[in-house]
Amino acid sequence: MRRLSGRFRSALIIGLQGIRARKMRTLLSMVSLFLGVLAVVVVQAGASIADKALLSDIELASAVDGTTIIGMPMEPKATDIVLDTVDGRTDAVAMLGLTAMIGEPNVTPVNPGAAPFDEDWGGGVVCYGTGPCEPADTLPKGQAVEVRLTAMTGDVRPFRPLRPRTGQWLEFGTVPAMAPRLVVNREAAKGFERYKVPAEMRIGGATANITPQFVGVVDDGDIQPRAYVRLDELATWLPSAGVADPNSGGEMQVLVAPGSPVEQVLTTKLKAIGSETWVQTVDTKKEMESQLKLLRLVFLAMASLVLLIGVAGILNVGLATVGERVEEFALRRAVGTPRMLLAGIVLAETLLTGLFTAAVAIGLSAAGLRAVSVLFGDSEPFLKDLQFPWEAGIAGIIAGLVAGILGGFIPALRAAGIPIATVMRA
Amino acid sequence: MTALIELTGITKVLKGQQQPRTILDGVDLTVQAGESVAIVGRSGSGKSTLLSVLGLFDRADEGSYLLAGQDISRLPERRAAKLRSSHFGFVFQRFFLLKHLTAAQNVSMALVNGQGWLPRRERRARVLQALEQVGIAHLAKNRPARMSGGEQQRVAIARALVRDPMVLLADEPTGALDTETGTAVIDALLAATERGCGLVLVTHDRDHAARMGRTLDLVDGVLTQRVTA
């Protein structure tokens, strides 16, 4: 072990001396290798970032991996069972989807059908505080915005990582407010910014018109205008019969954490009353990985090709260098340096060159990523606060080491085979 | 007393040509510790080949080679490298100093060769001691380009001495130097014999040969004792 350590240190010292003595050659080797290592780092970094960006978008719109989503139509009995079952729990949250109109009464909203504000979906309904909704076509256009309203029994963010933009998120630990607090998504915020509407909300089945408080804006990945509200704050104005009204066009979802008993309890209870449910466990990563795997392999193959060209460069420079150092290697053998150590010296030089190159490529990639994040983070949210993925750093180091070994192997063999008699004949 | 070097019937034949050529033909040579031996002869007489066999660079086809009583005629390369490091010091006609290294680093080359590891402080001390032995410790930080031929050869001698070898093998060490500098180099080599080191000097220079304890003639691969008048 001690002998190995001595040889390793000797190879390292002599290798570093060799690199220092031939700076230009080392630089040329690095240049030829740089693009290859950079390609590997960029492909790996790009793939990791794309994975995360895609995954985070899908999680935003659906739910985090492992979450079980139980969907069911809005029926009075089913709603009661759901609310009873998830009440006070943190491992499950029920989300009731309703339609709400905010703004002037008795008008057709600017976006019938809760359509995105730059699209026209046609149709739409208008709802009154005391009764069911009716088609909006019959009413004149006015200053009102139609939104999808999601009423929640608890904090949904452990299941769907909604991204806060401005203001604050709903606080579930406090006493319910009389004026329900709303957090709107970015599309809804755009609508309220564009159309100055009175803060009066109408929901089908509500006992009266509601004056909501807007407390924040989130990014939920939804293209429709949507508002989030605490169910208990809405319940002050909306009796359970109204919440569960099948004619309101509502929908109900329960998000359940992995390993929670709620799924089994709820499906059993709902089955008992004959309510139709559909259950889905989110496994986005697995589905996405199979799709991205091929693409990543194709890019990695291309990067490997560029790396191979870099290896050819380092090999070329390495062979030329050994040719120039014949006397030095012969002399080193004469003073007792074993052949293995001579090979080790050449390999140490190419390995160190590979590592230096990898360090430069990783450093530049990280700096480039930071610059892209700063420059384009505002316009492209997925670029905001980007971190250089450690997988890309490891891939770069491995690429540098592999290139160093491949490029240095033949020169190392040549160096080890130089006869000592070279110094005698000189 | 056991001889430092004892060659018996060493024969070396150069093959791979149309007709094999005998370079060394039954050479017998004994060198005692602290003894200096000069080998003289015309070009192509086999002097350098004899030195190669002595220094374990090459292997004889026939004959035996005893180093301090140990038979080393058929050593594997790995053990030969270890012996070259621990028992031999080499000085060549060309100095073979690495131009990117300082004098001290060039001397240190013989210590950083994978044959055991010395801590930096001890390495530095031994390098300085070797440079002092040849009188150029003050040039330790100089690179070869800033040194004269004589100084460079002394660095090469310091490199040969730094591991306290049992045998010094010098192949025309003064060939590239003027007479005065050459004499100084021979002085440095002879100083090593005073510390018990055996010296085998291959030279064309009769004056330098005359300063050795014995002078041997190598003629067509046959070694003979020169008879002084």
Short mmCIF file of N, CA and C in Angstrom, two decimals, chain A residues 2-3 6-7 9-10 13-14 17-18 20-22 327-328 331-339 341 420 423-424 426, chain B residues 48 51-52 56-57 77-78 81-82 84-85 90 92 94 96 98 100-101 105 109-110 112-115 117 123 159 171:
data_model
loop_
_atom_site.label_atom_id
_atom_site.label_comp_id
_atom_site.label_asym_id
_atom_site.label_seq_id
_atom_site.Cartn_x
_atom_site.Cartn_y
_atom_site.Cartn_z
N ARG A 2 1.93 1.19 0.86
CA ARG A 2 2.84 2.32 0.98
C ARG A 2 3.55 2.57 -0.36
N ARG A 3 3.93 1.41 -1.03
CA ARG A 3 4.62 1.53 -2.31
C ARG A 3 3.69 2.16 -3.35
N GLY A 6 3.40 5.79 -2.78
CA GLY A 6 4.59 6.47 -3.26
C GLY A 6 4.56 6.64 -4.76
N ARG A 7 4.15 5.59 -5.46
CA ARG A 7 4.09 5.66 -6.92
C ARG A 7 3.02 6.64 -7.38
N ARG A 9 1.93 9.24 -5.73
CA ARG A 9 2.40 10.61 -5.49
C ARG A 9 3.46 10.99 -6.51
N SER A 10 4.35 10.03 -6.81
CA SER A 10 5.39 10.32 -7.79
C SER A 10 4.76 10.66 -9.14
N ILE A 13 3.23 14.15 -8.97
CA ILE A 13 4.23 15.23 -8.97
C ILE A 13 4.84 15.38 -10.36
N ILE A 14 5.26 14.27 -10.95
CA ILE A 14 5.92 14.35 -12.26
C ILE A 14 4.91 14.78 -13.33
N GLN A 17 4.49 18.42 -13.07
CA GLN A 17 5.68 19.09 -13.63
C GLN A 17 5.59 19.10 -15.16
N GLY A 18 5.17 17.96 -15.73
CA GLY A 18 5.05 17.85 -17.18
C GLY A 18 4.03 18.83 -17.74
N ARG A 20 3.07 21.65 -16.35
CA ARG A 20 3.59 23.02 -16.21
C ARG A 20 4.63 23.31 -17.28
N ALA A 21 5.41 22.28 -17.64
CA ALA A 21 6.48 22.49 -18.62
C ALA A 21 5.92 22.65 -20.03
N ARG A 22 4.75 22.10 -20.28
CA ARG A 22 4.19 22.14 -21.64
C ARG A 22 2.79 22.74 -21.58
N GLU A 327 13.92 10.82 -24.50
CA GLU A 327 15.13 10.85 -23.66
C GLU A 327 14.78 10.98 -22.19
N GLU A 328 13.78 11.81 -21.93
CA GLU A 328 13.39 11.98 -20.52
C GLU A 328 12.91 10.66 -19.92
N LEU A 331 15.77 8.27 -19.46
CA LEU A 331 16.56 8.68 -18.29
C LEU A 331 15.85 8.28 -17.00
N ARG A 332 14.54 8.49 -16.98
CA ARG A 332 13.79 8.13 -15.77
C ARG A 332 13.90 6.63 -15.51
N ARG A 333 13.85 5.84 -16.59
CA ARG A 333 14.02 4.39 -16.39
C ARG A 333 15.42 4.12 -15.87
N ALA A 334 16.42 4.85 -16.39
CA ALA A 334 17.81 4.63 -15.96
C ALA A 334 17.97 4.90 -14.46
N VAL A 335 17.24 5.87 -13.94
CA VAL A 335 17.39 6.16 -12.50
C VAL A 335 16.43 5.32 -11.64
N GLY A 336 15.83 4.31 -12.27
CA GLY A 336 15.08 3.33 -11.47
C GLY A 336 13.57 3.44 -11.53
N THR A 337 13.05 4.34 -12.37
CA THR A 337 11.59 4.46 -12.45
C THR A 337 11.02 3.23 -13.16
N PRO A 338 10.09 2.51 -12.54
CA PRO A 338 9.52 1.33 -13.20
C PRO A 338 8.67 1.72 -14.42
N ARG A 339 8.55 0.77 -15.35
CA ARG A 339 7.74 1.02 -16.56
C ARG A 339 6.32 1.45 -16.19
N LEU A 341 5.25 3.03 -13.69
CA LEU A 341 5.16 4.42 -13.23
C LEU A 341 5.27 5.38 -14.41
N ILE A 420 15.96 1.90 -22.30
CA ILE A 420 16.88 2.77 -21.56
C ILE A 420 18.09 3.09 -22.42
N VAL A 423 19.42 6.55 -23.88
CA VAL A 423 20.31 7.55 -23.29
C VAL A 423 21.77 7.21 -23.54
N MET A 424 22.07 5.91 -23.75
CA MET A 424 23.45 5.53 -24.00
C MET A 424 23.88 5.89 -25.41
N ALA A 426 22.65 8.30 -27.22
CA ALA A 426 22.46 9.72 -27.56
C ALA A 426 23.81 10.43 -27.71
N SER B 48 30.18 1.14 -24.34
CA SER B 48 28.84 1.52 -23.86
C SER B 48 27.98 0.29 -23.59
N LEU B 51 28.87 -0.99 -20.29
CA LEU B 51 28.27 -0.13 -19.25
C LEU B 51 26.77 -0.43 -19.11
N SER B 52 26.12 -0.72 -20.25
CA SER B 52 24.69 -1.06 -20.22
C SER B 52 24.45 -2.34 -19.43
N LEU B 56 22.55 -2.64 -15.70
CA LEU B 56 21.28 -3.39 -15.81
C LEU B 56 20.32 -2.75 -16.82
N PHE B 57 20.87 -2.02 -17.77
CA PHE B 57 20.03 -1.51 -18.86
C PHE B 57 19.78 -2.65 -19.85
N GLU B 77 12.79 -7.23 -14.97
CA GLU B 77 12.91 -5.78 -15.13
C GLU B 77 12.51 -5.01 -13.86
N ARG B 78 11.48 -5.51 -13.18
CA ARG B 78 10.98 -4.79 -12.01
C ARG B 78 12.07 -4.70 -10.93
N ALA B 81 15.00 -2.47 -12.03
CA ALA B 81 14.71 -1.04 -11.84
C ALA B 81 14.98 -0.65 -10.39
N LYS B 82 14.58 -1.52 -9.47
CA LYS B 82 14.78 -1.23 -8.05
C LYS B 82 16.28 -1.15 -7.72
N ARG B 84 18.71 -0.47 -9.89
CA ARG B 84 19.26 0.73 -10.54
C ARG B 84 19.06 1.94 -9.65
N SER B 85 17.88 1.95 -9.00
CA SER B 85 17.57 3.09 -8.14
C SER B 85 18.42 3.09 -6.87
N PHE B 90 24.24 6.99 -12.41
CA PHE B 90 24.68 7.07 -13.81
C PHE B 90 25.02 8.50 -14.18
N PHE B 92 26.10 10.53 -17.80
CA PHE B 92 26.24 10.33 -19.24
C PHE B 92 27.02 11.48 -19.87
N ARG B 94 26.04 13.35 -22.45
CA ARG B 94 25.11 14.48 -22.42
C ARG B 94 24.48 14.48 -21.03
N PHE B 96 21.60 15.27 -19.85
CA PHE B 96 20.21 14.84 -19.70
C PHE B 96 19.52 15.48 -18.51
N LEU B 98 16.51 17.93 -17.32
CA LEU B 98 15.24 18.39 -17.87
C LEU B 98 15.20 19.90 -17.75
N HIS B 100 12.98 22.12 -17.98
CA HIS B 100 11.91 22.84 -17.27
C HIS B 100 12.03 22.71 -15.75
N LEU B 101 13.01 21.92 -15.31
CA LEU B 101 13.18 21.75 -13.86
C LEU B 101 14.42 22.49 -13.38
N GLN B 105 15.40 20.15 -8.60
CA GLN B 105 14.35 19.24 -9.07
C GLN B 105 14.93 18.14 -9.96
N MET B 109 14.82 14.06 -9.12
CA MET B 109 14.23 13.08 -10.04
C MET B 109 14.60 11.64 -9.63
N ALA B 110 15.83 11.49 -9.13
CA ALA B 110 16.27 10.15 -8.74
C ALA B 110 15.62 9.68 -7.44
N VAL B 112 12.29 10.81 -6.65
CA VAL B 112 10.86 10.68 -6.96
C VAL B 112 10.74 9.73 -8.15
N ASN B 113 10.96 8.47 -7.91
CA ASN B 113 10.96 7.51 -9.02
C ASN B 113 10.14 6.26 -8.69
N GLY B 114 9.28 6.39 -7.72
CA GLY B 114 8.39 5.27 -7.40
C GLY B 114 9.06 4.17 -6.60
N GLN B 115 10.32 4.36 -6.23
CA GLN B 115 11.01 3.35 -5.41
C GLN B 115 11.10 3.87 -3.99
N TRP B 117 9.14 6.28 -0.84
CA TRP B 117 8.70 7.68 -0.80
C TRP B 117 9.37 8.40 0.35
N ARG B 123 13.69 14.85 1.44
CA ARG B 123 14.11 14.86 0.02
C ARG B 123 14.97 16.08 -0.24
N ARG B 159 22.78 14.13 -9.18
CA ARG B 159 21.61 13.25 -9.38
C ARG B 159 22.03 11.78 -9.21
N ASP B 171 29.64 7.40 -18.43
CA ASP B 171 29.90 7.15 -19.84
C ASP B 171 30.35 8.45 -20.50
#
